[in-house]
mmCIF file of C-alpha atoms in Angstrom:
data_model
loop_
_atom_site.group_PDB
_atom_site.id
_atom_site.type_symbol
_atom_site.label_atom_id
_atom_site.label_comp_id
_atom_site.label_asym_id
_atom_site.label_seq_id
_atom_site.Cartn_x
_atom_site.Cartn_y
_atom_site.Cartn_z
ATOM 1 C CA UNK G 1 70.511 53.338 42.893
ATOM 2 C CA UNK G 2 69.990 50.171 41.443
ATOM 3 C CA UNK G 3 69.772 51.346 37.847
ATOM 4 C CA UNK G 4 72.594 53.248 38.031
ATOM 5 C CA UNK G 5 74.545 50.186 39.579
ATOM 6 C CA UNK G 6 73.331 48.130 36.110
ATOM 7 C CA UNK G 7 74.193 50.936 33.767
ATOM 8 C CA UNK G 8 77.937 50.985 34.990
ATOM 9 C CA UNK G 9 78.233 47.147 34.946
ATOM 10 C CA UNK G 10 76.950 47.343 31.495
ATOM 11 C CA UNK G 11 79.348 49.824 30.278
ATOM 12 C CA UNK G 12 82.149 47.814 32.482
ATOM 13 C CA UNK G 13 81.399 44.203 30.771
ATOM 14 C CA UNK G 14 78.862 45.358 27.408
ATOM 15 C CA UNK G 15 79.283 42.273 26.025
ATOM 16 C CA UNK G 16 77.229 40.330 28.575
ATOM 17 C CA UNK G 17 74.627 42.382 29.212
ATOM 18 C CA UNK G 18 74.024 43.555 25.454
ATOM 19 C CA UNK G 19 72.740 41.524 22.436
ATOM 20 C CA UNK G 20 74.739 43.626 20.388
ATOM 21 C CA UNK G 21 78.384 44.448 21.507
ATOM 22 C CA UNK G 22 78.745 48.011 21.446
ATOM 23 C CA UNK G 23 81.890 49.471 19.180
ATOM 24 C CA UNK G 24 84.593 49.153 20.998
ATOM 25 C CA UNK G 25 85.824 52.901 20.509
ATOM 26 C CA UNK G 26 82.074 53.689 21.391
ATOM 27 C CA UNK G 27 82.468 52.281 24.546
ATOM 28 C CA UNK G 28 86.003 53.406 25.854
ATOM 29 C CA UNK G 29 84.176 57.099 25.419
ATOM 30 C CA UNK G 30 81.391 55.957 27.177
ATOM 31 C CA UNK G 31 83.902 54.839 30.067
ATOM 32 C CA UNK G 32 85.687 57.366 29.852
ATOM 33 C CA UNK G 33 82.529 59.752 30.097
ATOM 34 C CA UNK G 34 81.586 57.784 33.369
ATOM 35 C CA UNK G 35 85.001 57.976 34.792
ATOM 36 C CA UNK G 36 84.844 61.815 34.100
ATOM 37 C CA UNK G 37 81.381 62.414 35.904
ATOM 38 C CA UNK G 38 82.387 60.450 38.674
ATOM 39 C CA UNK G 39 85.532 61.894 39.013
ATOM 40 C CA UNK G 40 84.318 65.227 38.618
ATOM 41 C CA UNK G 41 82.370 64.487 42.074
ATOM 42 C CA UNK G 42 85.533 63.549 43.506
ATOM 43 C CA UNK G 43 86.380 65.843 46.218
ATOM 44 C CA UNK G 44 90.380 66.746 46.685
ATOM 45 C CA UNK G 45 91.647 65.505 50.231
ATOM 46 C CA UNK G 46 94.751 66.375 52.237
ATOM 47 C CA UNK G 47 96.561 63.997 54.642
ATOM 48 C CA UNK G 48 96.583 64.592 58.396
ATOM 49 C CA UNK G 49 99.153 62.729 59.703
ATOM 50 C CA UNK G 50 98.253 61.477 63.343
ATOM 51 C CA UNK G 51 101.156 59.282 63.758
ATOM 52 C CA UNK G 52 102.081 60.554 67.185
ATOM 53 C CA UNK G 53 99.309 62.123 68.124
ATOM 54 C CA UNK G 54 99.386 62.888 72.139
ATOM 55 C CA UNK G 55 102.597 60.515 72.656
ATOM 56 C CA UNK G 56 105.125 63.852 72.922
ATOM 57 C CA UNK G 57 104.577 66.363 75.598
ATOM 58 C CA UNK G 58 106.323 69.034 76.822
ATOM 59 C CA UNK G 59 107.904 69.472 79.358
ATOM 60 C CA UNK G 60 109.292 66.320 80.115
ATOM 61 C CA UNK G 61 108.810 64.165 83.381
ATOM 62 C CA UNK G 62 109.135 64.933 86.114
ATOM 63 C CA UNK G 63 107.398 68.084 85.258
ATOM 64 C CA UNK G 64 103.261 68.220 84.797
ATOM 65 C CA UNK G 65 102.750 67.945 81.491
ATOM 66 C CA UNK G 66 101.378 71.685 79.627
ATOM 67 C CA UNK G 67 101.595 71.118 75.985
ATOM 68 C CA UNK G 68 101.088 68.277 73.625
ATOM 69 C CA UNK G 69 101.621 66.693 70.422
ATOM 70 C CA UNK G 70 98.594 65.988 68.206
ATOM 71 C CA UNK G 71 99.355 65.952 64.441
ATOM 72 C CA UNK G 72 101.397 67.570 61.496
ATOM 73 C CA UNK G 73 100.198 68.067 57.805
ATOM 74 C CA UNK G 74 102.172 68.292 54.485
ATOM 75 C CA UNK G 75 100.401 66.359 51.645
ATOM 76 C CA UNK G 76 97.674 67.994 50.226
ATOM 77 C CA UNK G 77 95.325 68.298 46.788
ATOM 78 C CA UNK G 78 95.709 71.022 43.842
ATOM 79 C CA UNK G 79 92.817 70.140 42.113
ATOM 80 C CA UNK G 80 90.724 74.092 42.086
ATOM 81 C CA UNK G 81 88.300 74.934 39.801
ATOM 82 C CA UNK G 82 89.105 77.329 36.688
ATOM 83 C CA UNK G 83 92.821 75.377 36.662
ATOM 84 C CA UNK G 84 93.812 73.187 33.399
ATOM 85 C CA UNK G 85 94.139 69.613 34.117
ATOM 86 C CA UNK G 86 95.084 66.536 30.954
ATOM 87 C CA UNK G 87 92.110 64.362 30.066
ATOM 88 C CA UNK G 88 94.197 61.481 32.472
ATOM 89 C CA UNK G 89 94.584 63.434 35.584
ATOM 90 C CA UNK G 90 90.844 64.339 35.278
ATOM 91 C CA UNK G 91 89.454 60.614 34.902
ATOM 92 C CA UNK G 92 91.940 59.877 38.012
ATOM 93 C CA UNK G 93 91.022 62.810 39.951
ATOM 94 C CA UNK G 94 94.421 63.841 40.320
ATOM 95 C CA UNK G 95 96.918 66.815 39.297
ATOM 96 C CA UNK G 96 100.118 66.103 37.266
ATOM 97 C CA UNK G 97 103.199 67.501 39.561
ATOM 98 C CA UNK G 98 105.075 69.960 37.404
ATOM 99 C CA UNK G 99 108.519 70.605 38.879
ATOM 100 C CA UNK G 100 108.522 73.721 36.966
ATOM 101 C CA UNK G 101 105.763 75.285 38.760
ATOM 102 C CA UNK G 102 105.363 74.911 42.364
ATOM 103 C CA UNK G 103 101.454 75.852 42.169
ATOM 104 C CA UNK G 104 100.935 72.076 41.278
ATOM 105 C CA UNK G 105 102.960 70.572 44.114
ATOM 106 C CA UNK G 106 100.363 68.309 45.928
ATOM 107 C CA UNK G 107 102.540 69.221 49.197
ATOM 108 C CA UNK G 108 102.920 72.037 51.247
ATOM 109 C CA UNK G 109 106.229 74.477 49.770
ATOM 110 C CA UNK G 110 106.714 76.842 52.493
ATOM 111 C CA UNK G 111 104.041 77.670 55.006
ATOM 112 C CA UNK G 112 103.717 80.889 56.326
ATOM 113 C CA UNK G 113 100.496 82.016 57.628
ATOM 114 C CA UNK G 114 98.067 79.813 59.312
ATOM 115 C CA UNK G 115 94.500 80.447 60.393
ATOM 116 C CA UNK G 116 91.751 78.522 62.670
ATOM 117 C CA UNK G 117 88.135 79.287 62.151
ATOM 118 C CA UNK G 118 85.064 77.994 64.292
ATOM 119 C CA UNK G 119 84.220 76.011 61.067
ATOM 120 C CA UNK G 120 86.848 73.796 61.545
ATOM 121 C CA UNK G 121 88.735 75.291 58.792
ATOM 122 C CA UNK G 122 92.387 75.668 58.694
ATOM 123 C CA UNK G 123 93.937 78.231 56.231
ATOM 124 C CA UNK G 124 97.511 78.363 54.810
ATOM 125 C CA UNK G 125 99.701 80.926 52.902
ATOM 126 C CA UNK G 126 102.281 79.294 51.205
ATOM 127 C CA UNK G 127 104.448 81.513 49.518
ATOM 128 C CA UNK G 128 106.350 78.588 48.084
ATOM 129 C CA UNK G 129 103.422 77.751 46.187
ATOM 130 C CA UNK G 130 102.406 81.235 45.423
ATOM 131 C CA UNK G 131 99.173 80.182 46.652
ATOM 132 C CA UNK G 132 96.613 79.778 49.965
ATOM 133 C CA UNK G 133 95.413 76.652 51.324
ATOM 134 C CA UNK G 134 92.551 76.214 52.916
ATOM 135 C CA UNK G 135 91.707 72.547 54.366
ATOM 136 C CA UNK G 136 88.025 71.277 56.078
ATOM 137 C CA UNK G 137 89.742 69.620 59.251
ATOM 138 C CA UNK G 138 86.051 67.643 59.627
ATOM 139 C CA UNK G 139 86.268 66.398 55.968
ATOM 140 C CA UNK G 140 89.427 66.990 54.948
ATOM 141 C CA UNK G 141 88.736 68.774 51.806
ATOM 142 C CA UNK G 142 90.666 70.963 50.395
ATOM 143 C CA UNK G 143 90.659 74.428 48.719
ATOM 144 C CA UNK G 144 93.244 76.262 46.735
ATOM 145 C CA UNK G 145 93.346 79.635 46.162
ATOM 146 C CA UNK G 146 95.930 81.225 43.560
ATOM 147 C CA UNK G 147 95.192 84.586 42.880
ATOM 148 C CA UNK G 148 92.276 87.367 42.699
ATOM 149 C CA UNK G 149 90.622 86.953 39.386
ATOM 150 C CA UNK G 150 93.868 87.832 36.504
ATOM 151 C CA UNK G 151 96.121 88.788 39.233
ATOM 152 C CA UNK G 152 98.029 85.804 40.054
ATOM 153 C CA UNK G 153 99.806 85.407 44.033
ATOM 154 C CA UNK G 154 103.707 86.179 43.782
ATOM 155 C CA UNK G 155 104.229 86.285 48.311
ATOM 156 C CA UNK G 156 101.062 85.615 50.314
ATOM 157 C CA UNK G 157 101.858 85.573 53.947
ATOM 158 C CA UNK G 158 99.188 86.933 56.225
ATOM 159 C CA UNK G 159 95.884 85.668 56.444
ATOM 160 C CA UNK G 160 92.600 86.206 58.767
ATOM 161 C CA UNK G 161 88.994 85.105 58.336
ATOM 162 C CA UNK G 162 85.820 87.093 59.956
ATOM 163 C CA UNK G 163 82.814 85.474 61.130
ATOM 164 C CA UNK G 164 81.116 85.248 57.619
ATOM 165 C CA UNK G 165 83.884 83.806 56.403
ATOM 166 C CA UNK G 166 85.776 86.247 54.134
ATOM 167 C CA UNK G 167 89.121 85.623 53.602
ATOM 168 C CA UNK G 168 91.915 88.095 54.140
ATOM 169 C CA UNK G 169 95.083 87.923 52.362
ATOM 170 C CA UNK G 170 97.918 90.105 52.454
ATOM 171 C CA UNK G 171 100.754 89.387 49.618
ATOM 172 C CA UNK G 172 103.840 91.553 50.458
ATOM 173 C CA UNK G 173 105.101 91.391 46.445
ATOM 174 C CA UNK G 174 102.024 92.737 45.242
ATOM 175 C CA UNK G 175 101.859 95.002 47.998
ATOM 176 C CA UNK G 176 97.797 94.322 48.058
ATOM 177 C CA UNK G 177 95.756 92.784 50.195
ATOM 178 C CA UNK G 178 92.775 90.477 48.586
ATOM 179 C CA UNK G 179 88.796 89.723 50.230
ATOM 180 C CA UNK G 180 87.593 86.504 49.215
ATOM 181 C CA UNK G 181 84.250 85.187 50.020
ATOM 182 C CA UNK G 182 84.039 81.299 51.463
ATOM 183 C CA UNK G 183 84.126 79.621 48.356
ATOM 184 C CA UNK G 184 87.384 81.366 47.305
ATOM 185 C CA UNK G 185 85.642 84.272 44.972
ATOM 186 C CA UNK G 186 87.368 87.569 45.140
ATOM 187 C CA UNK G 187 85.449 89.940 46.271
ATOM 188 C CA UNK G 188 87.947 93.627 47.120
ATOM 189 C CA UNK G 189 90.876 94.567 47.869
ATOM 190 C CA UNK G 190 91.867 97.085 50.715
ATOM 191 C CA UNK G 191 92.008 100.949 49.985
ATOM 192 C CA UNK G 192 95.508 102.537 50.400
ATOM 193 C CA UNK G 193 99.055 102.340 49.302
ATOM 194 C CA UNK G 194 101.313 99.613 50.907
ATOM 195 C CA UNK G 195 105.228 99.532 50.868
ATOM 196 C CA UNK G 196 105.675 96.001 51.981
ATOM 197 C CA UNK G 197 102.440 94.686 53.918
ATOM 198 C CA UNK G 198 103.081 91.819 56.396
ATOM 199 C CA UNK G 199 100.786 89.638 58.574
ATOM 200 C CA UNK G 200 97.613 90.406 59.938
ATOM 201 C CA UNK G 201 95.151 90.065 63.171
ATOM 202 C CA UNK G 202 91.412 89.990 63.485
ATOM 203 C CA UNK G 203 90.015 91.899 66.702
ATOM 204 C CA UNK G 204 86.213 90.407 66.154
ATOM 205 C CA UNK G 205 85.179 92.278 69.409
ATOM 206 C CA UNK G 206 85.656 95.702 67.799
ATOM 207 C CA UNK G 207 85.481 94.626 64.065
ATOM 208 C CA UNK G 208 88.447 95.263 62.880
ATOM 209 C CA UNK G 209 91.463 94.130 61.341
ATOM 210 C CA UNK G 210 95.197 95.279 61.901
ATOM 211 C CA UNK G 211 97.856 95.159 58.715
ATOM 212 C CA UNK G 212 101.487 95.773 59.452
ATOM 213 C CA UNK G 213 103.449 97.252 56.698
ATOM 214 C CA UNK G 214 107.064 96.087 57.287
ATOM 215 C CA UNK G 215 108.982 98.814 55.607
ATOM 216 C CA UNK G 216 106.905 101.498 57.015
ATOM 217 C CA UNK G 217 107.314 100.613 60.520
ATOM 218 C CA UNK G 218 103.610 101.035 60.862
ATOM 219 C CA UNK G 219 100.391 99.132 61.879
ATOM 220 C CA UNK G 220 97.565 100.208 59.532
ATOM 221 C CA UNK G 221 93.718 99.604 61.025
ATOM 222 C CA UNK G 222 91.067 98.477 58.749
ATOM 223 C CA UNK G 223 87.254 97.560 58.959
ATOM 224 C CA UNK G 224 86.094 94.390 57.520
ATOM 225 C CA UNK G 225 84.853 95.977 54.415
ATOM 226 C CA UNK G 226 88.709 97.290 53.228
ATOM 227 C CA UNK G 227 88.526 101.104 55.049
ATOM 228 C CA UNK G 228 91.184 102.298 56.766
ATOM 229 C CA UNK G 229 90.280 103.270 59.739
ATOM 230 C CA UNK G 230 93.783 105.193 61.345
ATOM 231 C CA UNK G 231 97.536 103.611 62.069
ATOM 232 C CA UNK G 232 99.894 103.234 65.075
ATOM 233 C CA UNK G 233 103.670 103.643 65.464
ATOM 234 C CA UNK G 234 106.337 105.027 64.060
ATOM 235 C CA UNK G 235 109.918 103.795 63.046
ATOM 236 C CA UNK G 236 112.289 103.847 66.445
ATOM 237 C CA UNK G 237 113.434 101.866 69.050
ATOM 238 C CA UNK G 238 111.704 103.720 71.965
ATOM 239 C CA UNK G 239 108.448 102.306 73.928
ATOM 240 C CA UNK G 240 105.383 102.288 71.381
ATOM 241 C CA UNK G 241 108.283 103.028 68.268
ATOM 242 C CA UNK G 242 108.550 99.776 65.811
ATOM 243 C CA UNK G 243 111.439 98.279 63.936
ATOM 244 C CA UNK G 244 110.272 95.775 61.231
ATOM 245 C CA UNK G 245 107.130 94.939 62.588
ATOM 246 C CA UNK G 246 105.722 91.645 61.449
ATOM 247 C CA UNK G 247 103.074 89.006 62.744
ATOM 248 C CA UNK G 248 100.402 90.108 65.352
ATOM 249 C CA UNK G 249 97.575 88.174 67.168
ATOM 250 C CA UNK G 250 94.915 90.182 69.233
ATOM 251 C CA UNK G 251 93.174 88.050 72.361
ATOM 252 C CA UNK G 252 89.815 87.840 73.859
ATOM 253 C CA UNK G 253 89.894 91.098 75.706
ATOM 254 C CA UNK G 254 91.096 93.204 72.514
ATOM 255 C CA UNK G 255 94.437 93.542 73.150
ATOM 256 C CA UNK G 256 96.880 93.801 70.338
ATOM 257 C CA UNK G 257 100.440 91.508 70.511
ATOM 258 C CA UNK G 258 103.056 92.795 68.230
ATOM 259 C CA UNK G 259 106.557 91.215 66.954
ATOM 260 C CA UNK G 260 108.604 94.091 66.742
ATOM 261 C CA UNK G 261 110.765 91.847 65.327
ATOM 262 C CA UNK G 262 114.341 94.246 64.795
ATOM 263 C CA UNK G 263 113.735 95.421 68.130
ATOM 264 C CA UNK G 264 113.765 91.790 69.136
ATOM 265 C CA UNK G 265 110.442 92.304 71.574
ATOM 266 C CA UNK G 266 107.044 91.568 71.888
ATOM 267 C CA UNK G 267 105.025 95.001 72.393
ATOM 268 C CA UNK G 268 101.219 95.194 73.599
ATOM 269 C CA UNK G 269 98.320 97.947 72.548
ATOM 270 C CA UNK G 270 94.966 98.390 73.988
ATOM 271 C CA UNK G 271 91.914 99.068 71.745
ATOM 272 C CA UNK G 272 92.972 102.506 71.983
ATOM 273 C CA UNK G 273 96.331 102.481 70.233
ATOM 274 C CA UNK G 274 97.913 103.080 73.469
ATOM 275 C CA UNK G 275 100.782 101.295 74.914
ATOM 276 C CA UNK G 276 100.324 98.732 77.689
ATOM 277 C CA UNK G 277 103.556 96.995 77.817
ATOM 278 C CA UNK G 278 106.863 94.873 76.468
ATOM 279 C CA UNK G 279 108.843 91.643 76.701
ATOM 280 C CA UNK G 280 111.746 90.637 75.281
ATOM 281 C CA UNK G 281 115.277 91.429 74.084
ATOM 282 C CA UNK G 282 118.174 90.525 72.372
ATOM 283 C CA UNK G 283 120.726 87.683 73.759
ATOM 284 C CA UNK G 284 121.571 83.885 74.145
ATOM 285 C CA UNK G 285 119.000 83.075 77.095
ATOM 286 C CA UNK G 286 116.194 81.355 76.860
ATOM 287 C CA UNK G 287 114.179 84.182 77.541
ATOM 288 C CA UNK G 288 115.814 86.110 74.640
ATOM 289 C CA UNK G 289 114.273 86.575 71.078
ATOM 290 C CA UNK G 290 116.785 86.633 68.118
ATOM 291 C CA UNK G 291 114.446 86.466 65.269
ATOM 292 C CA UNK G 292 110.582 86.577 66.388
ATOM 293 C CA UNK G 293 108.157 85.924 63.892
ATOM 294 C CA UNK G 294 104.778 84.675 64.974
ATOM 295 C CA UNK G 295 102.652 85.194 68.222
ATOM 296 C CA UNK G 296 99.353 83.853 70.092
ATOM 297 C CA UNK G 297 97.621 83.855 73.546
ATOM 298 C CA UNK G 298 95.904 80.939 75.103
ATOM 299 C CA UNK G 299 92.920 81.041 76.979
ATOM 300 C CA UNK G 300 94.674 81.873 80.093
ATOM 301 C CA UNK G 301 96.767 84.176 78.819
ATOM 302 C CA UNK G 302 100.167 82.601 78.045
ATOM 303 C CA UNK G 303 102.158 84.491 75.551
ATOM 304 C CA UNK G 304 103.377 82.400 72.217
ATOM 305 C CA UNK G 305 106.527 83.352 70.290
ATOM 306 C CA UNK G 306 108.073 81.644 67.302
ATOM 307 C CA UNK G 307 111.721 81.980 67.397
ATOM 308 C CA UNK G 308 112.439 81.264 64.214
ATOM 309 C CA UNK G 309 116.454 80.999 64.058
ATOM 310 C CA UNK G 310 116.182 79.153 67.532
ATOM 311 C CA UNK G 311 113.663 76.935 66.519
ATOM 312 C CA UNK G 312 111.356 77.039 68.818
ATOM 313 C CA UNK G 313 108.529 78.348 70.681
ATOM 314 C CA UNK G 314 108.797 80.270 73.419
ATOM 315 C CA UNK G 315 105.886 80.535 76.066
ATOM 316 C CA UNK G 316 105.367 83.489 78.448
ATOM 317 C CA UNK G 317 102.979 84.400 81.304
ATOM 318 C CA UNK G 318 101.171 87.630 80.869
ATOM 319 C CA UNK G 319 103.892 89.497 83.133
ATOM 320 C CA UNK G 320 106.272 88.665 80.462
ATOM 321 C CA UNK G 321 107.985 85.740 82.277
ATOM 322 C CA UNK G 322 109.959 82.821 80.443
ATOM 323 C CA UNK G 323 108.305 79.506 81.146
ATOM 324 C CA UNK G 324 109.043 77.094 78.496
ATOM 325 C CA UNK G 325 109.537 76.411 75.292
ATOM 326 C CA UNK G 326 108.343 73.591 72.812
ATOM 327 C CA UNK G 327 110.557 71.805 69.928
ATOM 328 C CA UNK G 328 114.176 72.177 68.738
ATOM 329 C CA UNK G 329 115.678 72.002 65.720
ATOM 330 C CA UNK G 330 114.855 69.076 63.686
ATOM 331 C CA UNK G 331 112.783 66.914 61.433
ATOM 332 C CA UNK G 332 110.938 64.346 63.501
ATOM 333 C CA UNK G 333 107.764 65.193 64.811
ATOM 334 C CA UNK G 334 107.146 67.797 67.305
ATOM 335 C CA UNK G 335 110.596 69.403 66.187
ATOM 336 C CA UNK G 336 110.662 72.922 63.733
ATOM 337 C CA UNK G 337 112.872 74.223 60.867
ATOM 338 C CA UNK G 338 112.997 78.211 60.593
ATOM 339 C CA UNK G 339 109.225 77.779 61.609
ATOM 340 C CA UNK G 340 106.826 81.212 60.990
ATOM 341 C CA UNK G 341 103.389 81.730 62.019
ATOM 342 C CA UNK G 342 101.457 80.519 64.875
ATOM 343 C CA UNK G 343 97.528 80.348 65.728
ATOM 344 C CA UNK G 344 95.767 79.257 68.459
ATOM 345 C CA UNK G 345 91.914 78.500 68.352
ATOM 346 C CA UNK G 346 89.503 78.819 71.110
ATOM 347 C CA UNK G 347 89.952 74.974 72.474
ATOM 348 C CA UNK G 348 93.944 76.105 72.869
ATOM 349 C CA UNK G 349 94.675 73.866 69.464
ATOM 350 C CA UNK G 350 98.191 75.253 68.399
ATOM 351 C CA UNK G 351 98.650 75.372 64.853
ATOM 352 C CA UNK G 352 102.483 76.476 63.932
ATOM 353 C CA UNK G 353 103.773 77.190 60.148
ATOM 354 C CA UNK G 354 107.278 74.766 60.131
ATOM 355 C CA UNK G 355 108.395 76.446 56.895
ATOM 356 C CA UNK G 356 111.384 74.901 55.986
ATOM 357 C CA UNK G 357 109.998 71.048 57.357
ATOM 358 C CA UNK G 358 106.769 71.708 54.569
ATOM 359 C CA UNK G 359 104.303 71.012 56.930
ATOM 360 C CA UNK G 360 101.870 72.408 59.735
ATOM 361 C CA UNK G 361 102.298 70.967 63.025
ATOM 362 C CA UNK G 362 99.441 71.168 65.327
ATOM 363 C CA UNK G 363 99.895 71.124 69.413
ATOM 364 C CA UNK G 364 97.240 71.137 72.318
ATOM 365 C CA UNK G 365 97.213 73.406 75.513
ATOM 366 C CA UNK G 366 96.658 71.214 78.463
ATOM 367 C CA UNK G 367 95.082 74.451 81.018
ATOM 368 C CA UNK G 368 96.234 74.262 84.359
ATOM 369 C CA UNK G 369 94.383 73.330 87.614
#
């Protein structure tokens, strides 16, 4: 340690530590060569922004408190291996924003997808940005993900991880969906045809994976390794049918939660495919969805929706019952814009996609007595 602490004060001040002064074009490479090794070690970082953190809750006194605020994040890094970068940006360990192409934005675009692992990692699609985001909440590192080998993102939005940490991602222009190991390495694609594939849920207790094709009207079922493994529902309105189904979430116990999003409910599937249940219709109550998009279940059960032209999220008890709902339309903290997915992790962390705000917003579940 100390010789490598009197090599870079030699190169930083060569004059006093040299009998001979070194060229002076020799030694702005050798700086620069420094700067470029140490840079290189440089890991990129993305901002959590803990501002508020626990000072909103909802709802509001006099009421016990259920949910709170904890964080929201919207700046990140772009720096990913195998992308270009200008001599400059490399020595700084930065990337050069270029307006003309949003891959380079060091922000969030528009969040879609978002995924919690038991890693502590956080993962992203961001359409916007024709790219997936993947952020180390422990160390704040950051991982970028633009494409599988040649075959550049045009509209990820779904996105699961297993337990050995492949990454799922569904991209409804290509109409593909993409395995990636850890690291961000493609590994396969799924097998099939796809008219417009959506969002997707991970049932770990039966190792599988569900993939809802929009268009179609249908939920395709897949194992882990790309097989499909059968489908459910057809195009309708009736109990079981599905109209535009999008985001799904599947809880402890294997049940499968679906937006049925033109049908404006929520609709619920055993491991078996077969019906258990509904909530939710079109109107101007509370208890009303206009335009679901994203779902999750807490540890006890409650039922998230994202409402997105409301605003909102909805929570429900398992019988389907309205009980609150969290944020309005806005830009402070805590509030949503035409927000899209939603995640919750094991410790009842909320992680929801506020598109048009640019930014994830994270929210704690406070469980009841």
């Amino acid at each position: 340690m100390k010789m490598r602490t009197s090599f870079i004060k030699k190169l930083l001040h060569p004059t006093r530590y040299t009998l001979h002064p070194i060229p002076y074009t020799l030694y702005l490479l050798l700086v620069t060569c420094l700067l470029l090794l140490l840079s290189s070690c440089a890991s990129p970082k993305a901002y959590i922004d803990k501002t508020a953190m626990r000072q909103i809750i909802w709802p509001g006194p006099p009421e016990r408190p259920r949910i709170q605020y904890l964080w929201s994040l919207t700046h990140i890094s772009t720096r990913v291996e195998g992308r270009k970068q200008g001599l400059i940006d490399f020595i700084i360990g930065n990337v050069s924003e270029d307006i003309t192409d949003p891959r380079t934005s060091n922000v969030l675009m528009r969040p879609y997808g978002v995924f919690h692992d038991s890693k502590e990692k956080l993962y992203i699609t961001d359409p916007g940005a024709y790219r997936v985001t993947v952020v180390d909440m422990k160390t704040a590192e950051v991982l970028n993900i633009f494409g599988a080998g040649k075959e550049e993102f045009l509209f990820p939005v779904g996105i699961v991880v297993d337990l050995n940490g492949r990454i799922y991602v569904s991209d409804s222009e290509l109409r593909k969906v993409f395995v990636f190991n850890e690291k961000g390495k493609y590994l396969f694609q799924f097998e099939g045809d796809f008219k417009r594939p959506s969002c997707m849920a991970i049932d770990t207790k039966n190792s599988r994976i569900y993939l809802s094709d929009t268009i179609e009207h249908r939920i395709y079922i897949y194992s882990f390794e790309g097989k499909r493994l059968g489908s459910l529902g057809t195009p309708g309105s009736l109990p079981g049918e599905l109209n535009y189904p999008t985001h799904m979430f599947v809880d402890n116990d294997g049940i499968l939660y679906v937006t049925d999003a033109m049908n404006f409910r929520v609709q619920m599937f055993d491991e078996k495919g077969i019906l258990l249940g509904s909530m939710g219709s079109l109107g101007d109550d509370y208890s009303n969805l206009d335009k679901p998009k994203g779902i999750a279940v807490d540890s006890e059960g409650n039922i998230y929706v994202v409402d997105s032209i409301k605003d909102t999220v909805k929570l429900f008890n398992r019988k389907g019952e309205f009980l609150m709902f969290l944020g309005t339309k806005g830009r402070k903290y805590g509030d949503f814009y035409l927000p899209s997915g939603i995640f919750i992790d094991n410790k009842n962390t909320i992680y929801v996609a506020d598109t048009y705000n640019m930014r994830v917003q994270a929210f704690q579940y406070i469980k009841g007595e």
